[in-house]
Amino acid sequence: MMRTRTLLWGMAAVGLALALIGTFTWAQPSSGSNVTFDAPGLIIRKSRPMLPEVKAKPQAWPRLDAGAVLCQTEDDLDRLAARRRGDPVAGPIACQILQGVTPVAILQRKGSGKTEVRTIDPMAGGLGWTDAWLAERPAMPVPAGFR
């Protein structure tokens, strides 16, 4: 009877050992399987909201920017230059400082410092002279990373 009891306990221990070994080997994935333990498909990654693409409005060219001077005559422009140099000037000077961007058409140039222009909007000044330098083509835009 003692022998039978020892034999039963031995068989139970061997069975338990085989069951544990079978469980651990079954739980380990083979090297060629597609099982991953970090479960990347279960985590939903939210994409960052992208800013909408805003296209720039085409700029008027040629144009006088805010702060440019527009005089009625060439003589007014000469008297304004004399006053800026500190020379005495008699009488009023018919010039205005523009408050915003004003599209113009170039009529004639007299050197680099005098340009006769006509504003596209007649309410902005009409025909006049300016000392602003107006290039033939607009300047290249500066890329955002270089500002």
Short mmCIF file of C-alpha atoms in Angstrom, two decimals:
data_model
loop_
_atom_site.label_atom_id
_atom_site.label_comp_id
_atom_site.label_asym_id
_atom_site.label_seq_id
_atom_site.Cartn_x
_atom_site.Cartn_y
_atom_site.Cartn_z
CA MET A 1 0.00 0.00 0.00
CA MET A 2 2.83 2.31 0.76
CA ARG A 3 4.34 1.47 -2.52
CA THR A 4 1.13 2.21 -4.33
CA ARG A 5 0.75 5.53 -2.59
CA THR A 6 4.34 6.53 -3.51
CA LEU A 7 3.74 5.37 -7.05
CA LEU A 8 0.56 7.47 -7.25
CA TRP A 9 2.30 10.57 -5.90
CA GLY A 10 5.19 10.04 -8.30
CA MET A 11 2.80 9.70 -11.24
CA ALA A 12 0.94 12.84 -10.15
CA ALA A 13 4.23 14.79 -9.91
CA VAL A 14 5.37 13.59 -13.33
CA GLY A 15 1.96 14.49 -14.83
CA LEU A 16 2.04 17.93 -13.24
CA ALA A 17 5.58 18.52 -14.51
CA LEU A 18 4.59 17.47 -18.02
CA ALA A 19 1.52 19.73 -17.90
CA LEU A 20 3.62 22.73 -16.80
CA ILE A 21 6.26 22.08 -19.45
CA GLY A 22 3.56 21.78 -22.11
CA THR A 23 1.95 25.04 -20.98
CA PHE A 24 5.19 27.05 -21.07
CA THR A 25 6.29 25.74 -24.44
CA TRP A 26 2.87 26.38 -25.91
CA ALA A 27 2.83 30.04 -24.71
CA GLN A 28 6.15 30.89 -26.38
CA PRO A 29 5.79 32.02 -30.01
CA SER A 30 7.96 30.45 -32.63
CA SER A 31 10.59 32.67 -34.20
CA GLY A 32 8.78 32.77 -37.57
CA SER A 33 5.34 33.67 -36.20
CA ASN A 34 3.58 37.01 -36.62
CA VAL A 35 2.79 37.40 -32.94
CA THR A 36 3.86 40.66 -31.31
CA PHE A 37 3.42 41.47 -27.67
CA ASP A 38 3.34 45.26 -27.89
CA ALA A 39 0.06 45.18 -29.85
CA PRO A 40 0.61 48.14 -32.21
CA GLY A 41 -2.76 47.63 -33.88
CA LEU A 42 -4.64 48.14 -30.63
CA ILE A 43 -3.26 51.63 -29.99
CA ILE A 44 -4.95 54.17 -32.23
CA ARG A 45 -2.61 57.04 -32.94
CA LYS A 46 -4.28 60.35 -33.60
CA SER A 47 -2.84 62.26 -36.51
CA ARG A 48 -1.92 65.87 -35.93
CA PRO A 49 -4.40 68.28 -37.40
CA MET A 50 -2.83 69.93 -40.43
CA LEU A 51 -3.24 73.64 -40.99
CA PRO A 52 -5.22 74.48 -44.09
CA GLU A 53 -3.16 75.64 -47.04
CA VAL A 54 -3.74 79.33 -47.49
CA LYS A 55 -2.78 80.70 -50.86
CA ALA A 56 -1.43 84.22 -50.92
CA LYS A 57 -3.35 86.80 -52.88
CA PRO A 58 -1.44 88.03 -55.90
CA GLN A 59 0.14 91.37 -55.16
CA ALA A 60 -0.39 94.37 -57.37
CA TRP A 61 2.73 95.40 -59.25
CA PRO A 62 4.03 98.01 -59.67
CA ARG A 63 2.80 99.58 -56.49
CA LEU A 64 3.57 102.23 -53.92
CA ASP A 65 3.73 100.88 -50.38
CA ALA A 66 2.39 102.58 -47.30
CA GLY A 67 4.52 105.61 -46.40
CA ALA A 68 5.46 106.46 -49.99
CA VAL A 69 5.12 110.08 -51.14
CA LEU A 70 2.93 111.07 -54.07
CA CYS A 71 3.26 114.69 -55.25
CA GLN A 72 1.00 116.45 -57.76
CA THR A 73 3.82 117.89 -59.90
CA GLU A 74 7.52 117.34 -60.48
CA ASP A 75 8.20 120.78 -58.95
CA ASP A 76 6.40 119.74 -55.75
CA LEU A 77 8.64 116.66 -55.58
CA ASP A 78 11.75 118.84 -56.03
CA ARG A 79 10.59 121.26 -53.28
CA LEU A 80 9.89 118.31 -50.96
CA ALA A 81 13.44 117.02 -51.54
CA ALA A 82 14.83 120.49 -50.81
CA ARG A 83 12.84 120.72 -47.57
CA ARG A 84 14.09 117.26 -46.53
CA ARG A 85 17.68 118.43 -47.14
CA GLY A 86 17.02 121.42 -44.88
CA ASP A 87 16.96 124.08 -47.61
CA PRO A 88 14.42 126.92 -47.21
CA VAL A 89 11.31 126.38 -49.32
CA ALA A 90 8.63 129.01 -49.97
CA GLY A 91 4.98 128.08 -50.21
CA PRO A 92 3.03 124.91 -49.67
CA ILE A 93 4.03 121.56 -51.15
CA ALA A 94 1.22 119.53 -52.73
CA CYS A 95 2.31 116.04 -51.65
CA GLN A 96 0.61 113.28 -49.70
CA ILE A 97 1.92 110.29 -47.79
CA LEU A 98 0.08 107.14 -48.83
CA GLN A 99 -1.55 105.19 -46.02
CA GLY A 100 -1.77 101.81 -47.74
CA VAL A 101 -0.53 99.81 -50.70
CA THR A 102 -1.50 101.64 -53.89
CA PRO A 103 -1.25 99.98 -57.33
CA VAL A 104 0.16 102.32 -59.97
CA ALA A 105 1.06 102.46 -63.64
CA ILE A 106 4.48 103.92 -64.47
CA LEU A 107 4.23 106.69 -67.09
CA GLN A 108 7.84 107.91 -67.24
CA ARG A 109 11.09 107.89 -65.28
CA LYS A 110 13.55 110.72 -64.79
CA GLY A 111 16.58 109.04 -63.30
CA SER A 112 16.25 106.74 -60.33
CA GLY A 113 14.69 109.32 -58.01
CA LYS A 114 11.73 110.66 -60.00
CA THR A 115 8.93 108.59 -61.46
CA GLU A 116 5.66 109.84 -62.90
CA VAL A 117 2.85 107.45 -62.00
CA ARG A 118 -0.90 107.17 -62.33
CA THR A 119 -2.75 105.38 -59.55
CA ILE A 120 -5.09 102.63 -60.67
CA ASP A 121 -7.72 103.88 -58.22
CA PRO A 122 -8.38 107.56 -59.07
CA MET A 123 -9.43 108.23 -55.46
CA ALA A 124 -5.92 107.29 -54.27
CA GLY A 125 -4.31 110.32 -55.87
CA GLY A 126 -4.58 110.03 -59.64
CA LEU A 127 -1.63 111.40 -61.63
CA GLY A 128 1.52 112.35 -59.73
CA TRP A 129 5.24 112.06 -59.09
CA THR A 130 7.04 109.92 -56.52
CA ASP A 131 10.60 109.44 -55.33
CA ALA A 132 10.03 105.79 -54.47
CA TRP A 133 12.18 103.32 -56.40
CA LEU A 134 9.93 101.11 -58.52
CA ALA A 135 11.52 97.99 -59.95
CA GLU A 136 10.41 96.56 -63.27
CA ARG A 137 9.51 93.22 -61.64
CA PRO A 138 8.46 92.38 -58.07
CA ALA A 139 11.17 91.23 -55.69
CA MET A 140 11.55 87.50 -55.03
CA PRO A 141 9.64 86.45 -51.90
CA VAL A 142 11.78 85.50 -48.92
CA PRO A 143 11.29 81.83 -47.88
CA ALA A 144 9.71 81.39 -44.46
CA GLY A 145 12.85 79.83 -42.94
CA PHE A 146 15.00 82.88 -43.74
CA ARG A 147 12.86 85.62 -42.17
#
